[in-house]
PDB file of C-alpha atoms in Angstrom:
ATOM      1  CA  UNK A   1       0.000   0.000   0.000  1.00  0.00           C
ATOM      2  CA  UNK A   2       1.014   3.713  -1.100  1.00  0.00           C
ATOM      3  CA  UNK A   3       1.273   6.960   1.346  1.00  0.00           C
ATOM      4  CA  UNK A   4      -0.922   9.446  -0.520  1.00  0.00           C
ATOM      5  CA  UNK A   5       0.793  12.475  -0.834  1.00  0.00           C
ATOM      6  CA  UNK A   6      -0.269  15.385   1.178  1.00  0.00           C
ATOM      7  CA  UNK A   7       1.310  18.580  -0.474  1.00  0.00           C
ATOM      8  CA  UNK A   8       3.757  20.459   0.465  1.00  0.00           C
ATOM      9  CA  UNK A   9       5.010  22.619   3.817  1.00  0.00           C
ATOM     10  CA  UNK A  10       2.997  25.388   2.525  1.00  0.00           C
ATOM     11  CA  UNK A  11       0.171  26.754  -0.354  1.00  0.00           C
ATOM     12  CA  UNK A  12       1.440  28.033  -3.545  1.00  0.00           C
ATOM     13  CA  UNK A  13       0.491  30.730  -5.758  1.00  0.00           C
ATOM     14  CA  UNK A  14      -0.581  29.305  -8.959  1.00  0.00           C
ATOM     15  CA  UNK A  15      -2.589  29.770 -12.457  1.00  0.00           C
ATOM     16  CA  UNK A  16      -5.082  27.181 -14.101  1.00  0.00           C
ATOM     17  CA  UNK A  17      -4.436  27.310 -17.478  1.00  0.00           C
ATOM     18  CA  UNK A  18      -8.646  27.219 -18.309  1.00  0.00           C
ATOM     19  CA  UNK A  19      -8.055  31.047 -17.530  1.00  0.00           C
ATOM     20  CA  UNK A  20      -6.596  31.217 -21.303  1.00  0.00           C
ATOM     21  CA  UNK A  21      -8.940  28.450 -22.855  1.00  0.00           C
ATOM     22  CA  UNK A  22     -10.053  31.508 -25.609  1.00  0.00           C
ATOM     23  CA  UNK A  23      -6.126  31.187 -26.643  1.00  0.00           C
ATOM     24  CA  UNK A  24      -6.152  27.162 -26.230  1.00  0.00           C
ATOM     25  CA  UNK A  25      -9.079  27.440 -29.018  1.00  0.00           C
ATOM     26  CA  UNK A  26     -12.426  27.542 -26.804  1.00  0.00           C
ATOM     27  CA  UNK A  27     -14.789  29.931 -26.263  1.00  0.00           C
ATOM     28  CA  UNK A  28     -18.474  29.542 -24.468  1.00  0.00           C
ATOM     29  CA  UNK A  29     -20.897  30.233 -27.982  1.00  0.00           C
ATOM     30  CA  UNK A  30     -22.755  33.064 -27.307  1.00  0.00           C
ATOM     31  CA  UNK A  31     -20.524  34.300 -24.682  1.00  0.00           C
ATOM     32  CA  UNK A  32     -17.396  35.114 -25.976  1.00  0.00           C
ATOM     33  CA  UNK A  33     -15.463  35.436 -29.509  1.00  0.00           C
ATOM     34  CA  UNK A  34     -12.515  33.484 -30.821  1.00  0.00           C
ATOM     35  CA  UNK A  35      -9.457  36.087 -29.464  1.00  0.00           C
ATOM     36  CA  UNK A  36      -7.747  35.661 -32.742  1.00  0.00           C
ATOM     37  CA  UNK A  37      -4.689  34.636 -31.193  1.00  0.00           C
ATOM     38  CA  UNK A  38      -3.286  31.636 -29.842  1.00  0.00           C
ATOM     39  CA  UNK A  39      -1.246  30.203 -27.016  1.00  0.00           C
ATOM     40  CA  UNK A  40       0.852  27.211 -26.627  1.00  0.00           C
ATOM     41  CA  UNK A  41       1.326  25.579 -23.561  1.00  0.00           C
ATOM     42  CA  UNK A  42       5.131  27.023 -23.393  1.00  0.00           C
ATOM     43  CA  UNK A  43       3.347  30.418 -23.948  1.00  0.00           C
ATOM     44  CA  UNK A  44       1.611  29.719 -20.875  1.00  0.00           C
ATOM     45  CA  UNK A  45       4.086  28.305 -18.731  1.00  0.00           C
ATOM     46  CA  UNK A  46       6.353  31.361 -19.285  1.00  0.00           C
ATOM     47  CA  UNK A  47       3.823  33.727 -18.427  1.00  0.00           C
ATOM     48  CA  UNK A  48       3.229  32.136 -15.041  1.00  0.00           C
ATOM     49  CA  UNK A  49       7.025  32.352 -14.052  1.00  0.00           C
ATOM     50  CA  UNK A  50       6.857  35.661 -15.240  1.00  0.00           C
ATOM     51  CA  UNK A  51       3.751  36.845 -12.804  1.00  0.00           C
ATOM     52  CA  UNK A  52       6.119  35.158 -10.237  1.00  0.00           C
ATOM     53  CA  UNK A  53       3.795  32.095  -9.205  1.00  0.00           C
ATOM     54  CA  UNK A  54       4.854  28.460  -7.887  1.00  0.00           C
ATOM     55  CA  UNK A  55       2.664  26.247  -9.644  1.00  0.00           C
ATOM     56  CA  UNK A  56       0.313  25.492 -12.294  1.00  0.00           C
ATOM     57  CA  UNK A  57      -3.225  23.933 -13.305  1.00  0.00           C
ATOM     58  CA  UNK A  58      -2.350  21.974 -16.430  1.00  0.00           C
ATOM     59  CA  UNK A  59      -5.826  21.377 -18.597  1.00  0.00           C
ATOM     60  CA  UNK A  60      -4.982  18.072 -20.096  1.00  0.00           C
ATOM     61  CA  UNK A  61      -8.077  18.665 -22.805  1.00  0.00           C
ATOM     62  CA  UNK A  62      -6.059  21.438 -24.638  1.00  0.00           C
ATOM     63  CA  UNK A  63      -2.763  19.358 -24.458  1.00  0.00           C
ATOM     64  CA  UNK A  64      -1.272  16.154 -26.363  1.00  0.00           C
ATOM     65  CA  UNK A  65      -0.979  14.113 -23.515  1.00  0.00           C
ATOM     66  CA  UNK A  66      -1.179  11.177 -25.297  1.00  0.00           C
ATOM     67  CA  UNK A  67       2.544  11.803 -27.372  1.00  0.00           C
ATOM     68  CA  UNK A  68       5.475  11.147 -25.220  1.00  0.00           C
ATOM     69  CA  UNK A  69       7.784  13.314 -26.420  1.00  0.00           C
ATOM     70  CA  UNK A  70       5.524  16.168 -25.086  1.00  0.00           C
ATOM     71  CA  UNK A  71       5.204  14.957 -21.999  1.00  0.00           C
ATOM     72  CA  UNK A  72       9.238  14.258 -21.709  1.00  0.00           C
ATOM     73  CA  UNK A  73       9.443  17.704 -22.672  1.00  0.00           C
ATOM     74  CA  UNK A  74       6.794  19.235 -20.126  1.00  0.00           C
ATOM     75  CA  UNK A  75       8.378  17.433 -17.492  1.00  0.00           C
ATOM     76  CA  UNK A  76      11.478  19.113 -18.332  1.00  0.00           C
ATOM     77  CA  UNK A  77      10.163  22.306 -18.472  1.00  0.00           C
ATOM     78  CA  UNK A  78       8.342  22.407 -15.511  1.00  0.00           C
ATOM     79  CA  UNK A  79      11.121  21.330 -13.457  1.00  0.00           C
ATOM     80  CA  UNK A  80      13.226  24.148 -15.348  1.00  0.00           C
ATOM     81  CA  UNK A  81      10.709  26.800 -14.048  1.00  0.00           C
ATOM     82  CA  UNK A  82      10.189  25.096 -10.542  1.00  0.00           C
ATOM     83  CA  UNK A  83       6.618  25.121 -11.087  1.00  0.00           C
ATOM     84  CA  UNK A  84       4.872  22.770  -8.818  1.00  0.00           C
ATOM     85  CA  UNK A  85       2.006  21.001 -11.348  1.00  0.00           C
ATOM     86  CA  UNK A  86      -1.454  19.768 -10.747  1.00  0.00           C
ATOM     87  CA  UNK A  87      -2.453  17.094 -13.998  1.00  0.00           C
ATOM     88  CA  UNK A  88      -6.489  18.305 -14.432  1.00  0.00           C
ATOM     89  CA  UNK A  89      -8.949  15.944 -15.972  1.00  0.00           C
ATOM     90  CA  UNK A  90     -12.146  16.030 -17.563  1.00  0.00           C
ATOM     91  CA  UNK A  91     -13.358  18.673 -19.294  1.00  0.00           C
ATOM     92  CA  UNK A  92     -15.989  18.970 -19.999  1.00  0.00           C
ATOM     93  CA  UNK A  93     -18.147  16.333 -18.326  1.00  0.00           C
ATOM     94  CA  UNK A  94     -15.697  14.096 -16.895  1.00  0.00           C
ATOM     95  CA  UNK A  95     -17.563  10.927 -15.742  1.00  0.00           C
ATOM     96  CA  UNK A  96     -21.049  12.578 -16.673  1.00  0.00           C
ATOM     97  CA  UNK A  97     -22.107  12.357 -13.215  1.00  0.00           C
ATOM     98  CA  UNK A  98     -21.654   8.447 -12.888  1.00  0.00           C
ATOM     99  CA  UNK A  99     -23.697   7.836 -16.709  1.00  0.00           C
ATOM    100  CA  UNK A 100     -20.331   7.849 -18.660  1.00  0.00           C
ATOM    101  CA  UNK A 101     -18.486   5.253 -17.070  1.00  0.00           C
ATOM    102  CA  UNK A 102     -16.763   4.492 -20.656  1.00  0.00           C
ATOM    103  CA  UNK A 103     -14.761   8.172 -19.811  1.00  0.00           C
ATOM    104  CA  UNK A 104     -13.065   5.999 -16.854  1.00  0.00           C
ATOM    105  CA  UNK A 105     -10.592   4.306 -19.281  1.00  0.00           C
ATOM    106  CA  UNK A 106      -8.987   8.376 -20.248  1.00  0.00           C
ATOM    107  CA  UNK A 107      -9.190   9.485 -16.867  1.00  0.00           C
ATOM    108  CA  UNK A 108      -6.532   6.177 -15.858  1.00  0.00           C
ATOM    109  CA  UNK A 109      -4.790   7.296 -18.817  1.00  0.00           C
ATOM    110  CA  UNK A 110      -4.398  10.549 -17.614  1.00  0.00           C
ATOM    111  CA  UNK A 111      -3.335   9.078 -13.996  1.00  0.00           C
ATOM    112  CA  UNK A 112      -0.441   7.244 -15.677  1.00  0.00           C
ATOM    113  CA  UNK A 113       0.643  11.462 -17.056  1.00  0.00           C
ATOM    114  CA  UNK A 114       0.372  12.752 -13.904  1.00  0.00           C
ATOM    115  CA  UNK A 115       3.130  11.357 -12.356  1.00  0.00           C
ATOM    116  CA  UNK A 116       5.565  11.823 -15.785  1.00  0.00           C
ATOM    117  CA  UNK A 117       5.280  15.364 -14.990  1.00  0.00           C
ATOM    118  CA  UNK A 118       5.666  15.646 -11.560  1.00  0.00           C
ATOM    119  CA  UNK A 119       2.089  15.832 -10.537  1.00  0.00           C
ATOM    120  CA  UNK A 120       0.779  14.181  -7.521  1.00  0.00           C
ATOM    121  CA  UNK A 121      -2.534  15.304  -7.616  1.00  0.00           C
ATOM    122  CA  UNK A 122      -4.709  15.116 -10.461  1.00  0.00           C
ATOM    123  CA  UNK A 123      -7.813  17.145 -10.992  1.00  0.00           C
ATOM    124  CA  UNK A 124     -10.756  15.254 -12.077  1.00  0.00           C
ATOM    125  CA  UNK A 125     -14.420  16.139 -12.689  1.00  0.00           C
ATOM    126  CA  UNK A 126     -17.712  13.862 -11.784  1.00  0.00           C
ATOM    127  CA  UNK A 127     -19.687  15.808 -14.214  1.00  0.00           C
ATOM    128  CA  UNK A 128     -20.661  19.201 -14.797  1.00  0.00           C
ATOM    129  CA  UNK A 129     -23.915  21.537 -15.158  1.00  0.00           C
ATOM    130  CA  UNK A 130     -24.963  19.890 -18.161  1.00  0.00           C
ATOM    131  CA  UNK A 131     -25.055  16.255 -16.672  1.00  0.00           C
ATOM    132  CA  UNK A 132     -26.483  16.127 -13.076  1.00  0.00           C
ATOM    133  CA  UNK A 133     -28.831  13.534 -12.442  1.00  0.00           C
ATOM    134  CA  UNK A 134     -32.409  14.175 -11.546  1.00  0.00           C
ATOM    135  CA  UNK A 135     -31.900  13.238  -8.088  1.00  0.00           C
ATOM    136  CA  UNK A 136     -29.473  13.209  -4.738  1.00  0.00           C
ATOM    137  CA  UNK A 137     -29.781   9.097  -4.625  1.00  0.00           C
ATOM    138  CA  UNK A 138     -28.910   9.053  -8.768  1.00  0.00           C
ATOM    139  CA  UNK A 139     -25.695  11.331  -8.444  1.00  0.00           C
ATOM    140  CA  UNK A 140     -24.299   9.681  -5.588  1.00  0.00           C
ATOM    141  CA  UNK A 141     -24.821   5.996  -6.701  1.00  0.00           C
ATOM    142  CA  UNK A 142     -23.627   6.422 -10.268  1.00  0.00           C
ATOM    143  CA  UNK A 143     -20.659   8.526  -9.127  1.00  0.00           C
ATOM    144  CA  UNK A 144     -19.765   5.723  -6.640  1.00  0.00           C
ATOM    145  CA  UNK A 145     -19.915   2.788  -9.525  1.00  0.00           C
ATOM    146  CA  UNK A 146     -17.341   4.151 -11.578  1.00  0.00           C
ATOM    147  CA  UNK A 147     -14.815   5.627  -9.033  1.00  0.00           C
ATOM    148  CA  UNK A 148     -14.362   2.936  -6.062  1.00  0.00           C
ATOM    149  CA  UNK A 149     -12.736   1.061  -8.998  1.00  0.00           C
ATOM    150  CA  UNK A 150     -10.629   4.063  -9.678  1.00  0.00           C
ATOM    151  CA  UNK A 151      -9.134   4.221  -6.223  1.00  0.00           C
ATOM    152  CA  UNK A 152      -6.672   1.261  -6.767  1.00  0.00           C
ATOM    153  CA  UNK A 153      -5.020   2.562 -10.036  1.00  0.00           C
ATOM    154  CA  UNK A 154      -4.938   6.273  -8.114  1.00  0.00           C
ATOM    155  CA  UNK A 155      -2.739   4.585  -5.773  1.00  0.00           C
ATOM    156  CA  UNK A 156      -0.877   2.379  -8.375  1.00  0.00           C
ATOM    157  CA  UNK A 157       0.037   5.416  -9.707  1.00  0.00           C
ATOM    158  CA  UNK A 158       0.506   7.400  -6.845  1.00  0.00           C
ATOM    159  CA  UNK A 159      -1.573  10.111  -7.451  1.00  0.00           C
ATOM    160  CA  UNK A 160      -4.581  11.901  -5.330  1.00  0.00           C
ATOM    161  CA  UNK A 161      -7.978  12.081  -7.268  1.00  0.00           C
ATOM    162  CA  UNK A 162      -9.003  15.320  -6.405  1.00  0.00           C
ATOM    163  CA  UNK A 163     -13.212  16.097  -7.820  1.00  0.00           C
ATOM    164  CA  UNK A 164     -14.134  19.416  -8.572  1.00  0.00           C
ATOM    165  CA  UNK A 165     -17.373  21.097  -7.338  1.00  0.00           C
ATOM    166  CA  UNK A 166     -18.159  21.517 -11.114  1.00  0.00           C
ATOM    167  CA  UNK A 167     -21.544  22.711 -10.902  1.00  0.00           C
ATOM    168  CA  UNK A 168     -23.106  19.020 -10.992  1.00  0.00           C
ATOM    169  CA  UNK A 169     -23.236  18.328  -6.908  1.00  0.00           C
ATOM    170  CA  UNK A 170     -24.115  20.505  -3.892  1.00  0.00           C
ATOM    171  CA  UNK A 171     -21.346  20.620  -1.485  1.00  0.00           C
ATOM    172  CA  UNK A 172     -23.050  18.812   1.028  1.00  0.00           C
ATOM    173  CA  UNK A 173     -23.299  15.914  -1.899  1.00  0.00           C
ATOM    174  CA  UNK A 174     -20.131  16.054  -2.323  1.00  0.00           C
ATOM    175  CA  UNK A 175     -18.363  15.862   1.038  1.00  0.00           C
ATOM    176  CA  UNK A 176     -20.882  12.495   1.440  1.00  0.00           C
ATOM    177  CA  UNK A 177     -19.273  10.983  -1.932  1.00  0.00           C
ATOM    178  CA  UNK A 178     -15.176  11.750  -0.152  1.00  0.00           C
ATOM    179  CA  UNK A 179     -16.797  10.285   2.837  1.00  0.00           C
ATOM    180  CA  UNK A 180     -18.075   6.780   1.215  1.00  0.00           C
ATOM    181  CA  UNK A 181     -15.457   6.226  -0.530  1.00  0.00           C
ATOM    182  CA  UNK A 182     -12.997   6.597   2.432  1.00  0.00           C
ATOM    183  CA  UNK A 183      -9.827   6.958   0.597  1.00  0.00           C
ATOM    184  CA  UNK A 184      -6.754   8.721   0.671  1.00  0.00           C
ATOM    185  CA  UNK A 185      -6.366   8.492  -2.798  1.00  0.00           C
ATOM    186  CA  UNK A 186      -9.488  10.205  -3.235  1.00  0.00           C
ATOM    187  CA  UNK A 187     -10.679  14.200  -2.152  1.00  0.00           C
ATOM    188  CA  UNK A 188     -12.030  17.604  -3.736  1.00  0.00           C
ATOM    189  CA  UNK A 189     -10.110  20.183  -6.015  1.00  0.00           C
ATOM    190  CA  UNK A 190     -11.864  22.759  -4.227  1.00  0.00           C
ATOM    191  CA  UNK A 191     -13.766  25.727  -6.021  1.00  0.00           C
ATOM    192  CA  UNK A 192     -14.869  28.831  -4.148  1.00  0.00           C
ATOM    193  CA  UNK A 193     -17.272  30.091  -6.692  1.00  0.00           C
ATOM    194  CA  UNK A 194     -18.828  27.028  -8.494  1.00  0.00           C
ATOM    195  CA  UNK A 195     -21.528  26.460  -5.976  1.00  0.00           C
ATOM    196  CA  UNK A 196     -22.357  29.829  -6.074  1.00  0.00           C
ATOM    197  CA  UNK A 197     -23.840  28.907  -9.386  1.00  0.00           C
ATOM    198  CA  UNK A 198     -26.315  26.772  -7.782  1.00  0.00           C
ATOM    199  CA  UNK A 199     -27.425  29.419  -5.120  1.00  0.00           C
ATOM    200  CA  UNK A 200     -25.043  27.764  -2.327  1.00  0.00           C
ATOM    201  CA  UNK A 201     -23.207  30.254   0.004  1.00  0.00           C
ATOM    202  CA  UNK A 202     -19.615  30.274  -1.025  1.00  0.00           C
ATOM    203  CA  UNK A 203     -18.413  30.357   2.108  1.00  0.00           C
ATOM    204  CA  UNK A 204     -20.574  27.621   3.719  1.00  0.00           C
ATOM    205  CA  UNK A 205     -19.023  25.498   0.916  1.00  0.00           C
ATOM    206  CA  UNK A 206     -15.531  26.214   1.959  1.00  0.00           C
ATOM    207  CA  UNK A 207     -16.450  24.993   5.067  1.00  0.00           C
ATOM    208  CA  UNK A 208     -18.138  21.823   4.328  1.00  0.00           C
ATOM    209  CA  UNK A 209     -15.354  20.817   1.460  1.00  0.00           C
ATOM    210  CA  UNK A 210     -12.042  22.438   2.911  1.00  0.00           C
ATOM    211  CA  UNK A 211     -11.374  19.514   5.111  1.00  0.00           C
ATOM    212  CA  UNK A 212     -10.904  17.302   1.826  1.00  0.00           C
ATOM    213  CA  UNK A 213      -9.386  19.963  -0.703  1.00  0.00           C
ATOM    214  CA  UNK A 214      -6.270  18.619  -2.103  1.00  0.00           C
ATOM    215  CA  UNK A 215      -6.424  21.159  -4.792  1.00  0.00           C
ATOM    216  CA  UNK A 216      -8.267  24.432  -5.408  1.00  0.00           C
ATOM    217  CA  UNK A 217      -9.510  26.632  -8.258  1.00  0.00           C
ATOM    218  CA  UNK A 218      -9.725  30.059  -6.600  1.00  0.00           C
ATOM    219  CA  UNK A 219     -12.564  32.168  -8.197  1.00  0.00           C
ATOM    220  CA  UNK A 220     -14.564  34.771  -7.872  1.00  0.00           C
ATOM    221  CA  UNK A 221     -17.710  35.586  -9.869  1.00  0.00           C
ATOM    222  CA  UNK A 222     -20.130  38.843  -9.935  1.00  0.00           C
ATOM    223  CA  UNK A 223     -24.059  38.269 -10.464  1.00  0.00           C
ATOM    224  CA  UNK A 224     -25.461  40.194 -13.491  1.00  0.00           C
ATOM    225  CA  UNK A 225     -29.201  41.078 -14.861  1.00  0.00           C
ATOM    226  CA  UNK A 226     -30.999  37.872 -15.564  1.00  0.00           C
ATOM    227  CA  UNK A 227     -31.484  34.294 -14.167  1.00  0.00           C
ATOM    228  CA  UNK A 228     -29.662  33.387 -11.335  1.00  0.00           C
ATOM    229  CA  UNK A 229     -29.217  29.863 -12.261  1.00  0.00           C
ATOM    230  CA  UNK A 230     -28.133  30.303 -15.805  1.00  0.00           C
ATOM    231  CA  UNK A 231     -23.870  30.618 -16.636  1.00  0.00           C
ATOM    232  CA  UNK A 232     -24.138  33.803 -18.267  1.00  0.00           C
ATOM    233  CA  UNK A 233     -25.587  35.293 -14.739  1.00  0.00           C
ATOM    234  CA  UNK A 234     -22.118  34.818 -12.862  1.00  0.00           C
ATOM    235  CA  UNK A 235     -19.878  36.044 -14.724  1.00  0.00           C
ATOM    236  CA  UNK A 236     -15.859  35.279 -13.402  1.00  0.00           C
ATOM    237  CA  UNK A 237     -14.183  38.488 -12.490  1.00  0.00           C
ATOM    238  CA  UNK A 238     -10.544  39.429 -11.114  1.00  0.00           C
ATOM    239  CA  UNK A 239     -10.148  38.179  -7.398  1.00  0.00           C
ATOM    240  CA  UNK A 240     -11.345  40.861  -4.649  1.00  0.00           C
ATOM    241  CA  UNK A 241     -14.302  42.068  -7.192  1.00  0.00           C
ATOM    242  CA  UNK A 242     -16.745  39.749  -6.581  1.00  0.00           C
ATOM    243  CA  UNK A 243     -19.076  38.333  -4.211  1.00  0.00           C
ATOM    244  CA  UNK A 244     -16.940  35.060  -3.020  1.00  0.00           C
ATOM    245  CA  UNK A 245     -15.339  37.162   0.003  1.00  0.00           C
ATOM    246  CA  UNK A 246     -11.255  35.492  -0.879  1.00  0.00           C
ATOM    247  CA  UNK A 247      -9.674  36.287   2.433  1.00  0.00           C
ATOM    248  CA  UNK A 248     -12.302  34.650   4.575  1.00  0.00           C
ATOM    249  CA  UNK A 249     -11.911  31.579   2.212  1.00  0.00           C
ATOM    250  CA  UNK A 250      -7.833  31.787   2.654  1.00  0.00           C
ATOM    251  CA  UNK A 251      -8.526  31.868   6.285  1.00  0.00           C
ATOM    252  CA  UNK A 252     -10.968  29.036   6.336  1.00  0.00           C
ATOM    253  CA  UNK A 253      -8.347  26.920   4.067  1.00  0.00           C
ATOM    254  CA  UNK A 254      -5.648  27.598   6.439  1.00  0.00           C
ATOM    255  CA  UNK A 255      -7.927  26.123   9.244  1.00  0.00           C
ATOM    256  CA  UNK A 256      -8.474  23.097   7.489  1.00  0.00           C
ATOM    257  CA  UNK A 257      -4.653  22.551   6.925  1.00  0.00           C
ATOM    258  CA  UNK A 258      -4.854  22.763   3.412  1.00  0.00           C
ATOM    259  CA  UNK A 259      -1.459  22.321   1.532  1.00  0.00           C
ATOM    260  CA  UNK A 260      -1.024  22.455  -1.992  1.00  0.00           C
ATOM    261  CA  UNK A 261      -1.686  24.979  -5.076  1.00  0.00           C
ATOM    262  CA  UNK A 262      -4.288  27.969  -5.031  1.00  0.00           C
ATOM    263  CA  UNK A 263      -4.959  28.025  -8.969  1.00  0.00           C
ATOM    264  CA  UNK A 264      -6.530  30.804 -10.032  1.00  0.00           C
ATOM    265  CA  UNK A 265      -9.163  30.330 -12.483  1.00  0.00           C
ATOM    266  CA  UNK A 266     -11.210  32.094 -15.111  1.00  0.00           C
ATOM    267  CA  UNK A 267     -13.881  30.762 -16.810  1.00  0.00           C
ATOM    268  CA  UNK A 268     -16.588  33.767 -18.242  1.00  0.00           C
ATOM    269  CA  UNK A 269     -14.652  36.806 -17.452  1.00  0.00           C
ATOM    270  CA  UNK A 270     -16.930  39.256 -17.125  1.00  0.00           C
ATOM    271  CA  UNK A 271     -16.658  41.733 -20.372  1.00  0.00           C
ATOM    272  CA  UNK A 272     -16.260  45.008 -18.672  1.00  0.00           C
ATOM    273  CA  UNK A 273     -13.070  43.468 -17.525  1.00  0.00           C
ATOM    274  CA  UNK A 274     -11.111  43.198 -20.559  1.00  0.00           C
ATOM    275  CA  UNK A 275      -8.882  40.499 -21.567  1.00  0.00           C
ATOM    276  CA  UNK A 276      -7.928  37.466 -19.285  1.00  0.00           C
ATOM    277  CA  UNK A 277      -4.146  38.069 -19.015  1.00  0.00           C
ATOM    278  CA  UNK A 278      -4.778  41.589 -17.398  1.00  0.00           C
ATOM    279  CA  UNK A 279      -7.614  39.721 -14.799  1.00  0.00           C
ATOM    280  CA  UNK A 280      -4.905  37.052 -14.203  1.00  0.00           C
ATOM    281  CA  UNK A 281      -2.133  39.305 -13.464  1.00  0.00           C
ATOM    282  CA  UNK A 282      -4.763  41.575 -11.429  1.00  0.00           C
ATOM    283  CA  UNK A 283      -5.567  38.567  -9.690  1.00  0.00           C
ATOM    284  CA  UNK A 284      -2.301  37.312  -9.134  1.00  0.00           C
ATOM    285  CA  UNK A 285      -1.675  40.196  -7.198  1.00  0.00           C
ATOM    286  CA  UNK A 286      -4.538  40.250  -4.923  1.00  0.00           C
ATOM    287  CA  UNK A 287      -4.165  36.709  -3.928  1.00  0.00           C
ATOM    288  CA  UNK A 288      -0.676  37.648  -3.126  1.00  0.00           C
ATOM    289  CA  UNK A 289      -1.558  40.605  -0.953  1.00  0.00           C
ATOM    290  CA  UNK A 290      -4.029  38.498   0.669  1.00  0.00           C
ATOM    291  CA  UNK A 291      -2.053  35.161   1.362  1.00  0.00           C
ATOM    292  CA  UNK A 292       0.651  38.218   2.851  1.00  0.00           C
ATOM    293  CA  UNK A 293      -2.418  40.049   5.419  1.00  0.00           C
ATOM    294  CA  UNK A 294      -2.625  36.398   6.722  1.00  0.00           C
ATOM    295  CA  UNK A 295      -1.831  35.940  10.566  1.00  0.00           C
ATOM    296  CA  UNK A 296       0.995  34.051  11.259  1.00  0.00           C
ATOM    297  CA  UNK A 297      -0.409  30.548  11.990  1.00  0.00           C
ATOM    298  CA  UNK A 298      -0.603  29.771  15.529  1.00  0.00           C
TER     299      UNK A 298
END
């Protein structure tokens, strides 16, 4: 039996590179408008040593993770920049809340990369907003067929499975999924404006899923004119301008012990905002302002 790892001595500053995905080649239709540019993932892992961060969210959908020679040569490169990674998994529907169990065979794919490159954790998603079941009972029992399987080749590899809040389970459904399973192989990548999205405090869901994070996306959205529960309603904006309230989440994550990468993410950013890079690097800089206003831990 494996020791699952449990992060390093302290949290690192990091970017998830979804905050490009308009320069990877995605955009949400209806939304937002191809850039016109393009980024490679070397674009992308220079930028982040230049904004000065530790570590990276690496979105294996944009990337050829199947060709070795790219991976050989993202190892390398990481370890060049001494950027701590985090390998993330299934966009966009991951597991499709337990009804896609033939998406099981990429996601141990993906757990044999993770390692390759240094990661140790490995961001995967249950589903998303498009496939939650109808009901509690339905989301929990599907989800729990495909991944107790899972848990041996997450050990065999030596990597955590960490699920994201991905707008497909409350947090209190969530935190019961970590808990069945029982397994140190298994916990949450942690994001503090998801829930949000389905009218949950944000802070309440820090608290429920911060005991388990073993990775984070750290977000913050805005509401706008409209429907509350559609996408287009929360817009993502740079860190401090929203309605997540980051330090209290900092503060609750240094509670819970967490250890490992705060990636910033970007999904929608809010238009009035301008591009992504400039909310990134704005962001960058709050978190770091914020993670510096900490107490000293007791």
């Amino acid at each position: 039996m494996g020791t699952a790892p449990g992060g390093g001595a302290h949290v690192k500053l990091a970017i998830d590179s979804y905050c490009y995905h308009r320069y990877f080649g995605e955009w949400y239709a209806g939304l937002q408008e191809d850039p016109g540019a393009r980024m490679t993932v070397w674009d992308f892992l220079a930028r982040a040593r230049a904004l000065g961060v530790q570590g990276v969210s690496l979105e294996s959908c944009f990337l050829p993770w199947q060709n070795d020679a790219f991976v050989e040569r993202l190892a390398a490169t990481l370890a060049e920049l001494s950027l701590e990674p985090v390998w993330a998994w299934g966009h966009p529907n991951g597991l499709g809340s337990g009804r896609a169990p033939q998406q099981a065979a990429e996601l141990v794919a993906n757990l044999s990369v993770a390692p390759r490159i240094g990661a140790r954790v490995m961001r995967i998603c249950g589903g998303s907003r498009h496939t939650r079941p109808p009901t509690r009972a339905e989301a929990r029992g599907g989800l729990l067929l495909v991944l107790r399987p899972l848990l041996h080749e997450a050990e065999a590899a030596g990597v955590v499975m960490a699920m994201e809040n991905h707008v497909d389970l409350l947090a209190d459904e969530l935190a019961e999924l970590v808990q069945a399973l029982d397994s140190p192989w298994f916990g949450v990548c942690l994001d503090t404006a998801n829930n949000l999205r389905l009218l949950e405090d944000p802070l309440r869901v820090v608290r429920t899923l911060a005991p388990y994070a073993r990775a984070t996306h750290v977000k913050d959205v805005l509401s706008q004119p409209g429907d509350p529960r559609s996408f287009a309603f929360w817009p993502s904006v740079p860190l401090g301008e929203g309605a997540v309230g980051i330090p209290a989440v900092l503060q609750v994550l240094r509670e819970a012990g967490y250890q490992g990468l705060l990636a910033i993410e970007i999904d929608y950013l809010h238009p009035r905002y301008g591009t992504e890079d400039a909310a990134v690097a704005a962001s960058v800089d709050y978190l770091r302002n914020q993670l510096a206003a900490l107490p000293p831990s007791s």
